[in-house]
């Protein structure tokens, strides 16, 4: 699963709290860092994307509070620094299973001479799990067109996944920008 830890608007105190939180996670959880966006302050992280198979991390999902005096603004009254932790499913990548591809033969829709529409050499490859299809009638051989149609179908599946990942990344960004301050599920106290 993917875990996104975000500072929201990126205030230095919150970014420092995420840096300490990452150190706390290192002690008790197994994860791999996918993306880390550094903050302007020293020892600060604006956003952290990690991947883990540790199911215990799901219990941390929500708003996290770090209570501490600001090390960046000496007489600042605020002592509550909130950040969010969200879990996302990372096994959404669908591998194309060639056994689930259905092939249909068809006549070429091209205009042409006396030999164009005499054989069903065109091939339509349909992949029902994702609702995608690809067509090839480029070659005179049905066998060659089958290979071309399968290749085009694989390209469409890859494009489908890229678009899906882009949407998921946009959703993570939106979730990171807007989270509930207050009602924390985990509270830390200490210096920043």
Short mmCIF file of N, CA and C in Angstrom, two decimals:
data_model
loop_
_atom_site.label_atom_id
_atom_site.label_comp_id
_atom_site.label_asym_id
_atom_site.label_seq_id
_atom_site.Cartn_x
_atom_site.Cartn_y
_atom_site.Cartn_z
N UNK A 1 0.84 -1.17 0.00
CA UNK A 1 0.00 0.00 0.00
C UNK A 1 0.88 1.24 0.00
N UNK A 2 0.34 2.33 -0.54
CA UNK A 2 1.03 3.60 -0.54
C UNK A 2 0.53 4.43 0.63
N UNK A 3 1.44 5.13 1.30
CA UNK A 3 1.10 6.00 2.42
C UNK A 3 1.62 7.38 2.09
N UNK A 4 0.72 8.37 2.13
CA UNK A 4 1.10 9.75 1.83
C UNK A 4 0.99 10.56 3.12
N UNK A 5 2.11 11.17 3.52
CA UNK A 5 2.16 12.02 4.71
C UNK A 5 2.37 13.44 4.20
N UNK A 6 1.44 14.34 4.55
CA UNK A 6 1.47 15.69 4.00
C UNK A 6 1.36 16.75 5.07
N UNK A 7 2.07 17.86 4.83
CA UNK A 7 2.04 18.99 5.75
C UNK A 7 0.93 19.98 5.40
N UNK A 8 0.17 19.70 4.35
CA UNK A 8 -0.88 20.62 3.95
C UNK A 8 -0.29 21.84 3.28
N UNK A 9 -0.25 22.97 3.98
CA UNK A 9 0.28 24.19 3.38
C UNK A 9 1.78 24.36 3.57
N UNK A 10 2.44 23.44 4.24
CA UNK A 10 3.90 23.43 4.30
C UNK A 10 4.54 24.40 5.26
N UNK A 11 3.90 24.72 6.39
CA UNK A 11 4.51 25.57 7.40
C UNK A 11 5.74 24.84 7.95
N UNK A 12 6.82 25.61 8.24
CA UNK A 12 8.09 25.01 8.65
C UNK A 12 7.96 24.10 9.88
N UNK A 13 7.15 24.49 10.84
CA UNK A 13 6.99 23.68 12.06
C UNK A 13 6.38 22.31 11.74
N UNK A 14 5.41 22.30 10.84
CA UNK A 14 4.77 21.04 10.45
C UNK A 14 5.76 20.17 9.67
N UNK A 15 6.53 20.81 8.80
CA UNK A 15 7.54 20.07 8.02
C UNK A 15 8.57 19.42 8.94
N UNK A 16 8.97 20.13 9.99
CA UNK A 16 9.91 19.56 10.97
C UNK A 16 9.24 18.40 11.72
N UNK A 17 7.95 18.54 12.05
CA UNK A 17 7.22 17.47 12.74
C UNK A 17 7.18 16.21 11.88
N UNK A 18 6.99 16.37 10.57
CA UNK A 18 6.99 15.21 9.66
C UNK A 18 8.37 14.56 9.63
N UNK A 19 9.43 15.36 9.69
CA UNK A 19 10.78 14.81 9.72
C UNK A 19 10.97 13.93 10.97
N UNK A 20 10.50 14.41 12.12
CA UNK A 20 10.57 13.61 13.35
C UNK A 20 9.66 12.38 13.27
N UNK A 21 8.50 12.55 12.65
CA UNK A 21 7.56 11.44 12.51
C UNK A 21 8.16 10.33 11.65
N UNK A 22 8.86 10.72 10.59
CA UNK A 22 9.54 9.73 9.73
C UNK A 22 10.57 8.95 10.54
N UNK A 23 11.32 9.66 11.40
CA UNK A 23 12.30 8.98 12.26
C UNK A 23 11.61 8.02 13.22
N UNK A 24 10.43 8.41 13.71
CA UNK A 24 9.65 7.54 14.60
C UNK A 24 9.16 6.30 13.84
N UNK A 25 8.72 6.50 12.59
CA UNK A 25 8.28 5.37 11.76
C UNK A 25 9.43 4.39 11.49
N UNK A 26 10.64 4.93 11.29
CA UNK A 26 11.82 4.09 11.03
C UNK A 26 12.06 3.07 12.14
N UNK A 27 11.72 3.42 13.36
CA UNK A 27 11.98 2.55 14.50
C UNK A 27 11.02 1.36 14.59
N UNK A 28 9.78 1.53 14.10
CA UNK A 28 8.80 0.47 14.33
C UNK A 28 8.12 -0.11 13.11
N UNK A 29 8.40 0.44 11.93
CA UNK A 29 7.68 0.00 10.73
C UNK A 29 8.66 -0.23 9.59
N UNK A 30 8.25 -1.13 8.70
CA UNK A 30 9.06 -1.44 7.53
C UNK A 30 8.44 -0.74 6.32
N UNK A 31 9.19 0.14 5.65
CA UNK A 31 8.67 0.85 4.49
C UNK A 31 9.81 1.27 3.57
N UNK A 32 9.42 1.66 2.36
CA UNK A 32 10.37 2.15 1.36
C UNK A 32 9.91 3.52 0.91
N UNK A 33 10.82 4.47 0.84
CA UNK A 33 10.48 5.83 0.42
C UNK A 33 10.36 5.88 -1.10
N UNK A 34 9.21 6.34 -1.57
CA UNK A 34 8.97 6.49 -3.01
C UNK A 34 9.32 7.92 -3.44
N UNK A 35 8.84 8.90 -2.66
CA UNK A 35 9.08 10.30 -3.00
C UNK A 35 9.13 11.12 -1.72
N UNK A 36 10.10 12.01 -1.63
CA UNK A 36 10.25 12.87 -0.46
C UNK A 36 10.46 14.30 -0.95
N UNK A 37 9.55 15.18 -0.56
CA UNK A 37 9.66 16.58 -0.94
C UNK A 37 10.20 17.37 0.25
N UNK A 38 11.42 17.86 0.09
CA UNK A 38 12.08 18.60 1.17
C UNK A 38 11.42 19.96 1.39
N UNK A 39 11.53 20.44 2.61
CA UNK A 39 11.01 21.77 2.96
C UNK A 39 12.13 22.80 2.91
N UNK A 40 11.77 24.06 3.04
CA UNK A 40 12.76 25.14 3.02
C UNK A 40 13.62 25.13 4.29
N UNK A 41 13.06 24.66 5.39
CA UNK A 41 13.79 24.66 6.66
C UNK A 41 14.73 23.45 6.74
N UNK A 42 15.70 23.53 7.62
CA UNK A 42 16.61 22.41 7.85
C UNK A 42 15.85 21.29 8.55
N UNK A 43 16.10 20.05 8.15
CA UNK A 43 15.44 18.87 8.71
C UNK A 43 13.92 19.00 8.63
N UNK A 44 13.42 19.28 7.45
CA UNK A 44 11.98 19.40 7.25
C UNK A 44 11.54 18.67 5.99
N UNK A 45 10.34 18.08 6.04
CA UNK A 45 9.78 17.36 4.90
C UNK A 45 8.37 17.89 4.67
N UNK A 46 8.11 18.42 3.45
CA UNK A 46 6.77 18.91 3.12
C UNK A 46 5.81 17.76 2.86
N UNK A 47 6.28 16.78 2.12
CA UNK A 47 5.42 15.67 1.71
C UNK A 47 6.27 14.41 1.60
N UNK A 48 5.70 13.30 2.01
CA UNK A 48 6.42 12.03 2.00
C UNK A 48 5.50 10.94 1.47
N UNK A 49 5.94 10.23 0.43
CA UNK A 49 5.18 9.12 -0.12
C UNK A 49 6.00 7.86 0.10
N UNK A 50 5.43 6.92 0.85
CA UNK A 50 6.14 5.66 1.14
C UNK A 50 5.28 4.48 0.72
N UNK A 51 5.94 3.34 0.54
CA UNK A 51 5.23 2.11 0.22
C UNK A 51 5.57 1.09 1.29
N UNK A 52 4.54 0.37 1.75
CA UNK A 52 4.75 -0.61 2.80
C UNK A 52 3.71 -1.71 2.71
N UNK A 53 4.10 -2.89 3.13
CA UNK A 53 3.14 -4.00 3.23
C UNK A 53 2.71 -4.19 4.69
N UNK A 54 3.20 -3.33 5.57
CA UNK A 54 2.89 -3.39 6.99
C UNK A 54 1.47 -2.86 7.24
N UNK A 55 0.54 -3.75 7.58
CA UNK A 55 -0.86 -3.39 7.77
C UNK A 55 -1.08 -2.52 9.01
N UNK A 56 -0.11 -2.50 9.93
CA UNK A 56 -0.25 -1.68 11.15
C UNK A 56 -0.29 -0.20 10.82
N UNK A 57 0.26 0.20 9.69
CA UNK A 57 0.28 1.61 9.31
C UNK A 57 -1.13 2.14 9.01
N UNK A 58 -2.05 1.25 8.65
CA UNK A 58 -3.42 1.69 8.38
C UNK A 58 -4.09 2.27 9.62
N UNK A 59 -3.68 1.81 10.80
CA UNK A 59 -4.24 2.31 12.05
C UNK A 59 -3.84 3.77 12.30
N UNK A 60 -2.81 4.25 11.61
CA UNK A 60 -2.34 5.63 11.78
C UNK A 60 -3.01 6.60 10.82
N UNK A 61 -3.91 6.11 9.97
CA UNK A 61 -4.51 6.98 8.96
C UNK A 61 -5.38 8.05 9.61
N UNK A 62 -5.17 9.28 9.16
CA UNK A 62 -5.94 10.41 9.67
C UNK A 62 -5.04 11.58 9.97
N UNK A 63 -5.50 12.43 10.90
CA UNK A 63 -4.75 13.63 11.28
C UNK A 63 -3.86 13.32 12.47
N UNK A 64 -2.63 13.80 12.41
CA UNK A 64 -1.66 13.58 13.48
C UNK A 64 -1.25 14.95 14.03
N UNK A 65 -1.15 15.04 15.34
CA UNK A 65 -0.83 16.30 16.02
C UNK A 65 0.53 16.20 16.69
N UNK A 66 1.33 17.24 16.49
CA UNK A 66 2.60 17.36 17.20
C UNK A 66 2.52 18.63 18.03
N UNK A 67 2.59 18.49 19.36
CA UNK A 67 2.52 19.63 20.27
C UNK A 67 3.92 20.06 20.65
N UNK A 68 4.26 21.30 20.28
CA UNK A 68 5.59 21.83 20.59
C UNK A 68 5.63 23.32 20.33
N UNK A 69 6.54 23.98 21.01
CA UNK A 69 6.80 25.41 20.78
C UNK A 69 7.55 25.53 19.45
N UNK A 70 7.27 26.58 18.70
CA UNK A 70 7.92 26.78 17.41
C UNK A 70 9.40 27.12 17.58
N UNK A 71 10.29 26.38 16.90
CA UNK A 71 11.72 26.72 16.95
C UNK A 71 12.07 27.83 15.95
N UNK A 72 11.13 28.18 15.07
CA UNK A 72 11.39 29.16 14.02
C UNK A 72 10.86 30.55 14.37
N UNK A 73 9.82 30.62 15.22
CA UNK A 73 9.21 31.89 15.62
C UNK A 73 9.15 31.90 17.15
N UNK A 74 10.04 32.63 17.77
CA UNK A 74 10.28 32.57 19.22
C UNK A 74 9.04 32.81 20.07
N UNK A 75 8.27 33.83 19.80
CA UNK A 75 7.14 34.15 20.67
C UNK A 75 5.80 33.79 20.03
N UNK A 76 5.81 32.81 19.19
CA UNK A 76 4.58 32.39 18.51
C UNK A 76 3.69 31.64 19.49
N UNK A 77 2.40 32.00 19.56
CA UNK A 77 1.48 31.40 20.53
C UNK A 77 1.08 29.98 20.17
N UNK A 78 1.02 29.68 18.89
CA UNK A 78 0.51 28.37 18.46
C UNK A 78 1.50 27.26 18.83
N UNK A 79 0.94 26.17 19.37
CA UNK A 79 1.77 25.02 19.75
C UNK A 79 1.28 23.71 19.13
N UNK A 80 0.16 23.75 18.42
CA UNK A 80 -0.39 22.55 17.81
C UNK A 80 -0.09 22.55 16.32
N UNK A 81 0.63 21.51 15.86
CA UNK A 81 1.04 21.41 14.46
C UNK A 81 0.48 20.13 13.89
N UNK A 82 -0.43 20.24 12.92
CA UNK A 82 -1.15 19.10 12.35
C UNK A 82 -0.59 18.71 10.99
N UNK A 83 -0.59 17.41 10.73
CA UNK A 83 -0.30 16.89 9.40
C UNK A 83 -1.14 15.65 9.18
N UNK A 84 -1.24 15.20 7.94
CA UNK A 84 -2.13 14.08 7.64
C UNK A 84 -1.36 12.86 7.13
N UNK A 85 -1.93 11.71 7.38
CA UNK A 85 -1.42 10.44 6.86
C UNK A 85 -2.59 9.74 6.19
N UNK A 86 -2.43 9.42 4.90
CA UNK A 86 -3.48 8.76 4.13
C UNK A 86 -2.91 7.49 3.50
N UNK A 87 -3.73 6.45 3.48
CA UNK A 87 -3.34 5.17 2.88
C UNK A 87 -4.07 4.99 1.55
N UNK A 88 -3.36 4.46 0.57
CA UNK A 88 -3.92 4.20 -0.76
C UNK A 88 -3.51 2.79 -1.18
N UNK A 89 -4.38 2.16 -1.94
CA UNK A 89 -4.10 0.83 -2.45
C UNK A 89 -3.10 0.93 -3.58
N UNK A 90 -2.00 0.18 -3.53
CA UNK A 90 -0.97 0.29 -4.57
C UNK A 90 -0.97 -0.87 -5.55
N UNK A 91 -1.82 -1.86 -5.33
CA UNK A 91 -1.81 -3.02 -6.24
C UNK A 91 -2.90 -2.89 -7.30
N UNK A 92 -3.12 -1.66 -7.79
CA UNK A 92 -4.14 -1.43 -8.80
C UNK A 92 -3.64 -1.69 -10.22
N UNK A 93 -2.39 -2.04 -10.37
CA UNK A 93 -1.86 -2.26 -11.72
C UNK A 93 -2.34 -3.61 -12.22
N UNK A 94 -3.02 -3.56 -13.35
CA UNK A 94 -3.62 -4.74 -13.94
C UNK A 94 -2.71 -5.24 -15.06
N UNK A 95 -2.19 -6.43 -14.91
CA UNK A 95 -1.34 -7.01 -15.95
C UNK A 95 -2.24 -7.61 -17.03
N UNK A 96 -1.86 -7.39 -18.27
CA UNK A 96 -2.62 -7.95 -19.38
C UNK A 96 -2.41 -9.45 -19.41
N UNK A 97 -3.48 -10.19 -19.31
CA UNK A 97 -3.43 -11.66 -19.37
C UNK A 97 -3.79 -12.08 -20.79
N UNK A 98 -2.82 -12.57 -21.58
CA UNK A 98 -3.10 -12.94 -22.97
C UNK A 98 -4.19 -14.00 -23.12
N UNK A 99 -4.42 -14.78 -22.07
CA UNK A 99 -5.47 -15.81 -22.14
C UNK A 99 -6.87 -15.21 -22.11
N UNK A 100 -6.97 -13.96 -21.60
CA UNK A 100 -8.27 -13.30 -21.51
C UNK A 100 -8.56 -12.39 -22.71
N UNK A 101 -7.64 -12.37 -23.67
CA UNK A 101 -7.85 -11.57 -24.87
C UNK A 101 -8.69 -12.39 -25.84
N UNK A 102 -9.77 -11.79 -26.34
CA UNK A 102 -10.65 -12.43 -27.31
C UNK A 102 -10.34 -11.84 -28.68
N UNK A 103 -10.14 -12.71 -29.65
CA UNK A 103 -9.82 -12.27 -31.00
C UNK A 103 -11.02 -12.51 -31.92
N UNK A 104 -11.28 -11.53 -32.78
CA UNK A 104 -12.31 -11.66 -33.80
C UNK A 104 -11.67 -11.35 -35.14
N UNK A 105 -11.98 -12.18 -36.11
CA UNK A 105 -11.46 -11.89 -37.46
C UNK A 105 -12.52 -11.11 -38.22
N UNK A 106 -12.06 -10.29 -39.16
CA UNK A 106 -12.98 -9.44 -39.91
C UNK A 106 -12.37 -9.11 -41.26
N UNK A 107 -13.22 -8.67 -42.14
CA UNK A 107 -12.73 -8.23 -43.45
C UNK A 107 -12.23 -6.80 -43.33
N UNK A 108 -11.28 -6.47 -44.16
CA UNK A 108 -10.69 -5.14 -44.16
C UNK A 108 -11.71 -4.10 -44.63
N UNK A 109 -11.82 -2.97 -43.93
CA UNK A 109 -12.74 -1.93 -44.38
C UNK A 109 -12.14 -1.03 -45.47
N UNK A 110 -10.91 -1.34 -45.86
CA UNK A 110 -10.23 -0.53 -46.87
C UNK A 110 -10.84 -0.77 -48.25
N UNK A 111 -10.81 0.28 -49.04
CA UNK A 111 -11.17 0.13 -50.44
C UNK A 111 -9.94 -0.40 -51.14
N UNK A 112 -10.13 -1.14 -52.16
CA UNK A 112 -8.96 -1.65 -52.85
C UNK A 112 -9.31 -2.52 -54.02
N UNK A 113 -8.32 -3.25 -54.42
CA UNK A 113 -8.46 -4.08 -55.61
C UNK A 113 -9.27 -5.33 -55.36
N UNK A 114 -9.14 -6.27 -56.26
CA UNK A 114 -9.96 -7.47 -56.24
C UNK A 114 -9.64 -8.43 -55.11
N UNK A 115 -8.46 -8.30 -54.42
CA UNK A 115 -8.08 -9.25 -53.39
C UNK A 115 -8.28 -8.74 -51.96
N UNK A 116 -8.69 -7.47 -51.78
CA UNK A 116 -8.73 -6.88 -50.44
C UNK A 116 -9.79 -7.52 -49.56
N UNK A 117 -11.00 -7.66 -50.00
CA UNK A 117 -12.07 -8.15 -49.14
C UNK A 117 -12.47 -9.59 -49.41
N UNK A 118 -11.56 -10.38 -49.93
CA UNK A 118 -11.89 -11.79 -50.17
C UNK A 118 -11.60 -12.67 -48.97
N UNK A 119 -10.73 -12.26 -48.06
CA UNK A 119 -10.35 -13.04 -46.87
C UNK A 119 -10.59 -12.20 -45.61
N UNK A 120 -10.83 -12.88 -44.51
CA UNK A 120 -10.97 -12.21 -43.21
C UNK A 120 -9.60 -12.13 -42.54
N UNK A 121 -8.75 -11.23 -43.02
CA UNK A 121 -7.39 -11.15 -42.49
C UNK A 121 -7.27 -10.10 -41.38
N UNK A 122 -8.24 -9.20 -41.23
CA UNK A 122 -8.21 -8.21 -40.16
C UNK A 122 -8.51 -8.86 -38.82
N UNK A 123 -7.95 -8.31 -37.75
CA UNK A 123 -8.14 -8.89 -36.40
C UNK A 123 -8.50 -7.79 -35.42
N UNK A 124 -9.51 -8.07 -34.59
CA UNK A 124 -9.87 -7.20 -33.47
C UNK A 124 -9.53 -7.97 -32.20
N UNK A 125 -8.70 -7.37 -31.35
CA UNK A 125 -8.33 -7.97 -30.06
C UNK A 125 -9.11 -7.22 -28.97
N UNK A 126 -9.87 -7.95 -28.17
CA UNK A 126 -10.71 -7.34 -27.13
C UNK A 126 -10.26 -7.87 -25.76
N UNK A 127 -10.03 -6.92 -24.84
CA UNK A 127 -9.65 -7.28 -23.47
C UNK A 127 -10.76 -6.82 -22.54
N UNK A 128 -11.65 -7.73 -22.18
CA UNK A 128 -12.87 -7.40 -21.43
C UNK A 128 -12.63 -6.90 -20.01
N UNK A 129 -11.62 -7.38 -19.26
CA UNK A 129 -11.46 -6.86 -17.89
C UNK A 129 -11.32 -5.34 -17.81
N UNK A 130 -10.74 -4.72 -18.83
CA UNK A 130 -10.59 -3.26 -18.84
C UNK A 130 -11.47 -2.59 -19.89
N UNK A 131 -12.15 -3.39 -20.70
CA UNK A 131 -13.01 -2.85 -21.74
C UNK A 131 -12.26 -2.18 -22.87
N UNK A 132 -11.09 -2.70 -23.21
CA UNK A 132 -10.26 -2.11 -24.26
C UNK A 132 -10.24 -3.02 -25.48
N UNK A 133 -10.03 -2.41 -26.64
CA UNK A 133 -9.89 -3.20 -27.87
C UNK A 133 -8.91 -2.53 -28.82
N UNK A 134 -8.33 -3.34 -29.69
CA UNK A 134 -7.39 -2.84 -30.70
C UNK A 134 -7.65 -3.60 -32.00
N UNK A 135 -7.46 -2.92 -33.11
CA UNK A 135 -7.74 -3.50 -34.42
C UNK A 135 -6.50 -3.41 -35.30
N UNK A 136 -6.29 -4.44 -36.11
CA UNK A 136 -5.22 -4.40 -37.10
C UNK A 136 -5.68 -5.11 -38.37
N UNK A 137 -5.53 -4.42 -39.48
CA UNK A 137 -5.74 -5.02 -40.80
C UNK A 137 -4.65 -4.52 -41.73
N UNK A 138 -3.47 -4.24 -41.13
CA UNK A 138 -2.35 -3.68 -41.86
C UNK A 138 -1.69 -4.70 -42.80
N UNK A 139 -1.63 -5.93 -42.34
CA UNK A 139 -0.94 -6.98 -43.11
C UNK A 139 -1.95 -7.87 -43.84
N UNK A 140 -1.45 -8.64 -44.78
CA UNK A 140 -2.32 -9.56 -45.51
C UNK A 140 -2.55 -10.85 -44.73
N UNK A 141 -1.66 -11.11 -43.76
CA UNK A 141 -1.75 -12.34 -42.97
C UNK A 141 -2.54 -12.10 -41.67
N UNK A 142 -3.49 -12.98 -41.39
CA UNK A 142 -4.26 -12.87 -40.15
C UNK A 142 -3.35 -13.08 -38.94
N UNK A 143 -2.38 -13.96 -39.06
CA UNK A 143 -1.43 -14.23 -37.97
C UNK A 143 -0.62 -12.96 -37.63
N UNK A 144 -0.13 -12.27 -38.64
CA UNK A 144 0.61 -11.02 -38.41
C UNK A 144 -0.28 -9.95 -37.79
N UNK A 145 -1.51 -9.85 -38.29
CA UNK A 145 -2.45 -8.86 -37.75
C UNK A 145 -2.80 -9.17 -36.29
N UNK A 146 -2.83 -10.42 -35.93
CA UNK A 146 -3.10 -10.82 -34.54
C UNK A 146 -1.98 -10.31 -33.63
N UNK A 147 -0.74 -10.46 -34.07
CA UNK A 147 0.41 -9.96 -33.29
C UNK A 147 0.36 -8.44 -33.15
N UNK A 148 0.06 -7.76 -34.25
CA UNK A 148 -0.01 -6.29 -34.23
C UNK A 148 -1.13 -5.82 -33.32
N UNK A 149 -2.29 -6.46 -33.40
CA UNK A 149 -3.43 -6.08 -32.56
C UNK A 149 -3.12 -6.30 -31.07
N UNK A 150 -2.43 -7.39 -30.74
CA UNK A 150 -2.05 -7.66 -29.36
C UNK A 150 -1.06 -6.60 -28.87
N UNK A 151 -0.10 -6.22 -29.71
CA UNK A 151 0.86 -5.18 -29.35
C UNK A 151 0.14 -3.85 -29.11
N UNK A 152 -0.79 -3.49 -29.97
CA UNK A 152 -1.55 -2.25 -29.80
C UNK A 152 -2.41 -2.28 -28.53
N UNK A 153 -2.93 -3.45 -28.23
CA UNK A 153 -3.73 -3.62 -27.01
C UNK A 153 -2.86 -3.43 -25.77
N UNK A 154 -1.64 -3.97 -25.80
CA UNK A 154 -0.71 -3.79 -24.68
C UNK A 154 -0.36 -2.31 -24.51
N UNK A 155 -0.21 -1.59 -25.60
CA UNK A 155 0.05 -0.14 -25.52
C UNK A 155 -1.13 0.58 -24.88
N UNK A 156 -2.35 0.18 -25.23
CA UNK A 156 -3.54 0.81 -24.65
C UNK A 156 -3.66 0.52 -23.16
N UNK A 157 -3.30 -0.69 -22.74
CA UNK A 157 -3.33 -1.04 -21.31
C UNK A 157 -2.32 -0.19 -20.56
N UNK A 158 -1.13 -0.02 -21.13
CA UNK A 158 -0.11 0.82 -20.50
C UNK A 158 -0.57 2.27 -20.39
N UNK A 159 -1.17 2.79 -21.43
CA UNK A 159 -1.70 4.16 -21.42
C UNK A 159 -2.81 4.29 -20.37
N UNK A 160 -3.65 3.27 -20.27
CA UNK A 160 -4.72 3.25 -19.28
C UNK A 160 -4.15 3.38 -17.87
N UNK A 161 -3.07 2.64 -17.58
CA UNK A 161 -2.45 2.68 -16.26
C UNK A 161 -1.77 4.02 -15.98
N UNK A 162 -1.15 4.60 -16.99
CA UNK A 162 -0.51 5.91 -16.81
C UNK A 162 -1.56 6.97 -16.47
N UNK A 163 -2.68 6.95 -17.18
CA UNK A 163 -3.77 7.90 -16.89
C UNK A 163 -4.34 7.67 -15.50
N UNK A 164 -4.49 6.40 -15.11
CA UNK A 164 -5.03 6.08 -13.79
C UNK A 164 -4.08 6.54 -12.69
N UNK A 165 -2.77 6.34 -12.89
CA UNK A 165 -1.78 6.78 -11.90
C UNK A 165 -1.77 8.29 -11.80
N UNK A 166 -1.95 8.98 -12.91
CA UNK A 166 -2.00 10.43 -12.90
C UNK A 166 -3.19 10.93 -12.09
N UNK A 167 -4.34 10.29 -12.26
CA UNK A 167 -5.54 10.65 -11.49
C UNK A 167 -5.33 10.39 -10.00
N UNK A 168 -4.71 9.25 -9.67
CA UNK A 168 -4.46 8.92 -8.27
C UNK A 168 -3.48 9.90 -7.64
N UNK A 169 -2.47 10.32 -8.40
CA UNK A 169 -1.50 11.29 -7.89
C UNK A 169 -2.18 12.63 -7.63
N UNK A 170 -3.06 13.03 -8.53
CA UNK A 170 -3.81 14.27 -8.35
C UNK A 170 -4.71 14.19 -7.11
N UNK A 171 -5.32 13.02 -6.91
CA UNK A 171 -6.18 12.82 -5.74
C UNK A 171 -5.37 12.89 -4.44
N UNK A 172 -4.17 12.28 -4.44
CA UNK A 172 -3.29 12.36 -3.26
C UNK A 172 -2.91 13.80 -2.96
N UNK A 173 -2.63 14.57 -4.02
CA UNK A 173 -2.25 15.97 -3.84
C UNK A 173 -3.41 16.74 -3.22
N UNK A 174 -4.63 16.53 -3.73
CA UNK A 174 -5.81 17.20 -3.18
C UNK A 174 -6.07 16.80 -1.74
N UNK A 175 -5.92 15.51 -1.43
CA UNK A 175 -6.12 15.02 -0.07
C UNK A 175 -5.10 15.64 0.88
N UNK A 176 -3.86 15.81 0.40
CA UNK A 176 -2.81 16.37 1.24
C UNK A 176 -3.02 17.83 1.54
N UNK A 177 -3.64 18.55 0.62
CA UNK A 177 -3.88 19.98 0.81
C UNK A 177 -5.04 20.25 1.76
N UNK A 178 -6.00 19.34 1.79
CA UNK A 178 -7.17 19.58 2.63
C UNK A 178 -7.36 18.43 3.61
N UNK A 179 -7.05 18.70 4.86
CA UNK A 179 -7.30 17.69 5.89
C UNK A 179 -7.82 18.37 7.14
N UNK A 180 -8.44 17.60 7.98
CA UNK A 180 -9.08 18.13 9.18
C UNK A 180 -8.04 18.41 10.26
N UNK A 181 -8.02 19.64 10.72
CA UNK A 181 -7.16 20.00 11.84
C UNK A 181 -7.99 19.84 13.09
N UNK A 182 -7.48 19.11 14.03
CA UNK A 182 -8.26 18.75 15.21
C UNK A 182 -8.67 17.30 15.07
N UNK A 183 -9.19 16.73 16.10
CA UNK A 183 -9.62 15.34 16.07
C UNK A 183 -8.48 14.40 15.68
N UNK A 184 -7.31 14.63 16.24
CA UNK A 184 -6.12 13.84 15.90
C UNK A 184 -6.23 12.41 16.42
N UNK A 185 -5.75 11.48 15.63
CA UNK A 185 -5.77 10.08 16.05
C UNK A 185 -4.46 9.69 16.77
N UNK A 186 -3.45 10.55 16.66
CA UNK A 186 -2.17 10.31 17.29
C UNK A 186 -1.58 11.65 17.70
N UNK A 187 -1.09 11.74 18.94
CA UNK A 187 -0.55 12.99 19.45
C UNK A 187 0.87 12.77 19.95
N UNK A 188 1.79 13.63 19.49
CA UNK A 188 3.18 13.61 19.95
C UNK A 188 3.44 14.92 20.69
N UNK A 189 4.27 14.84 21.71
CA UNK A 189 4.69 16.05 22.41
C UNK A 189 6.20 16.03 22.51
N UNK A 190 6.80 17.19 22.28
CA UNK A 190 8.25 17.27 22.35
C UNK A 190 8.75 18.43 21.53
N UNK A 191 10.04 18.60 21.52
CA UNK A 191 10.65 19.70 20.78
C UNK A 191 10.62 19.45 19.29
N UNK A 192 10.59 20.52 18.55
CA UNK A 192 10.73 20.46 17.10
C UNK A 192 12.12 20.92 16.81
#
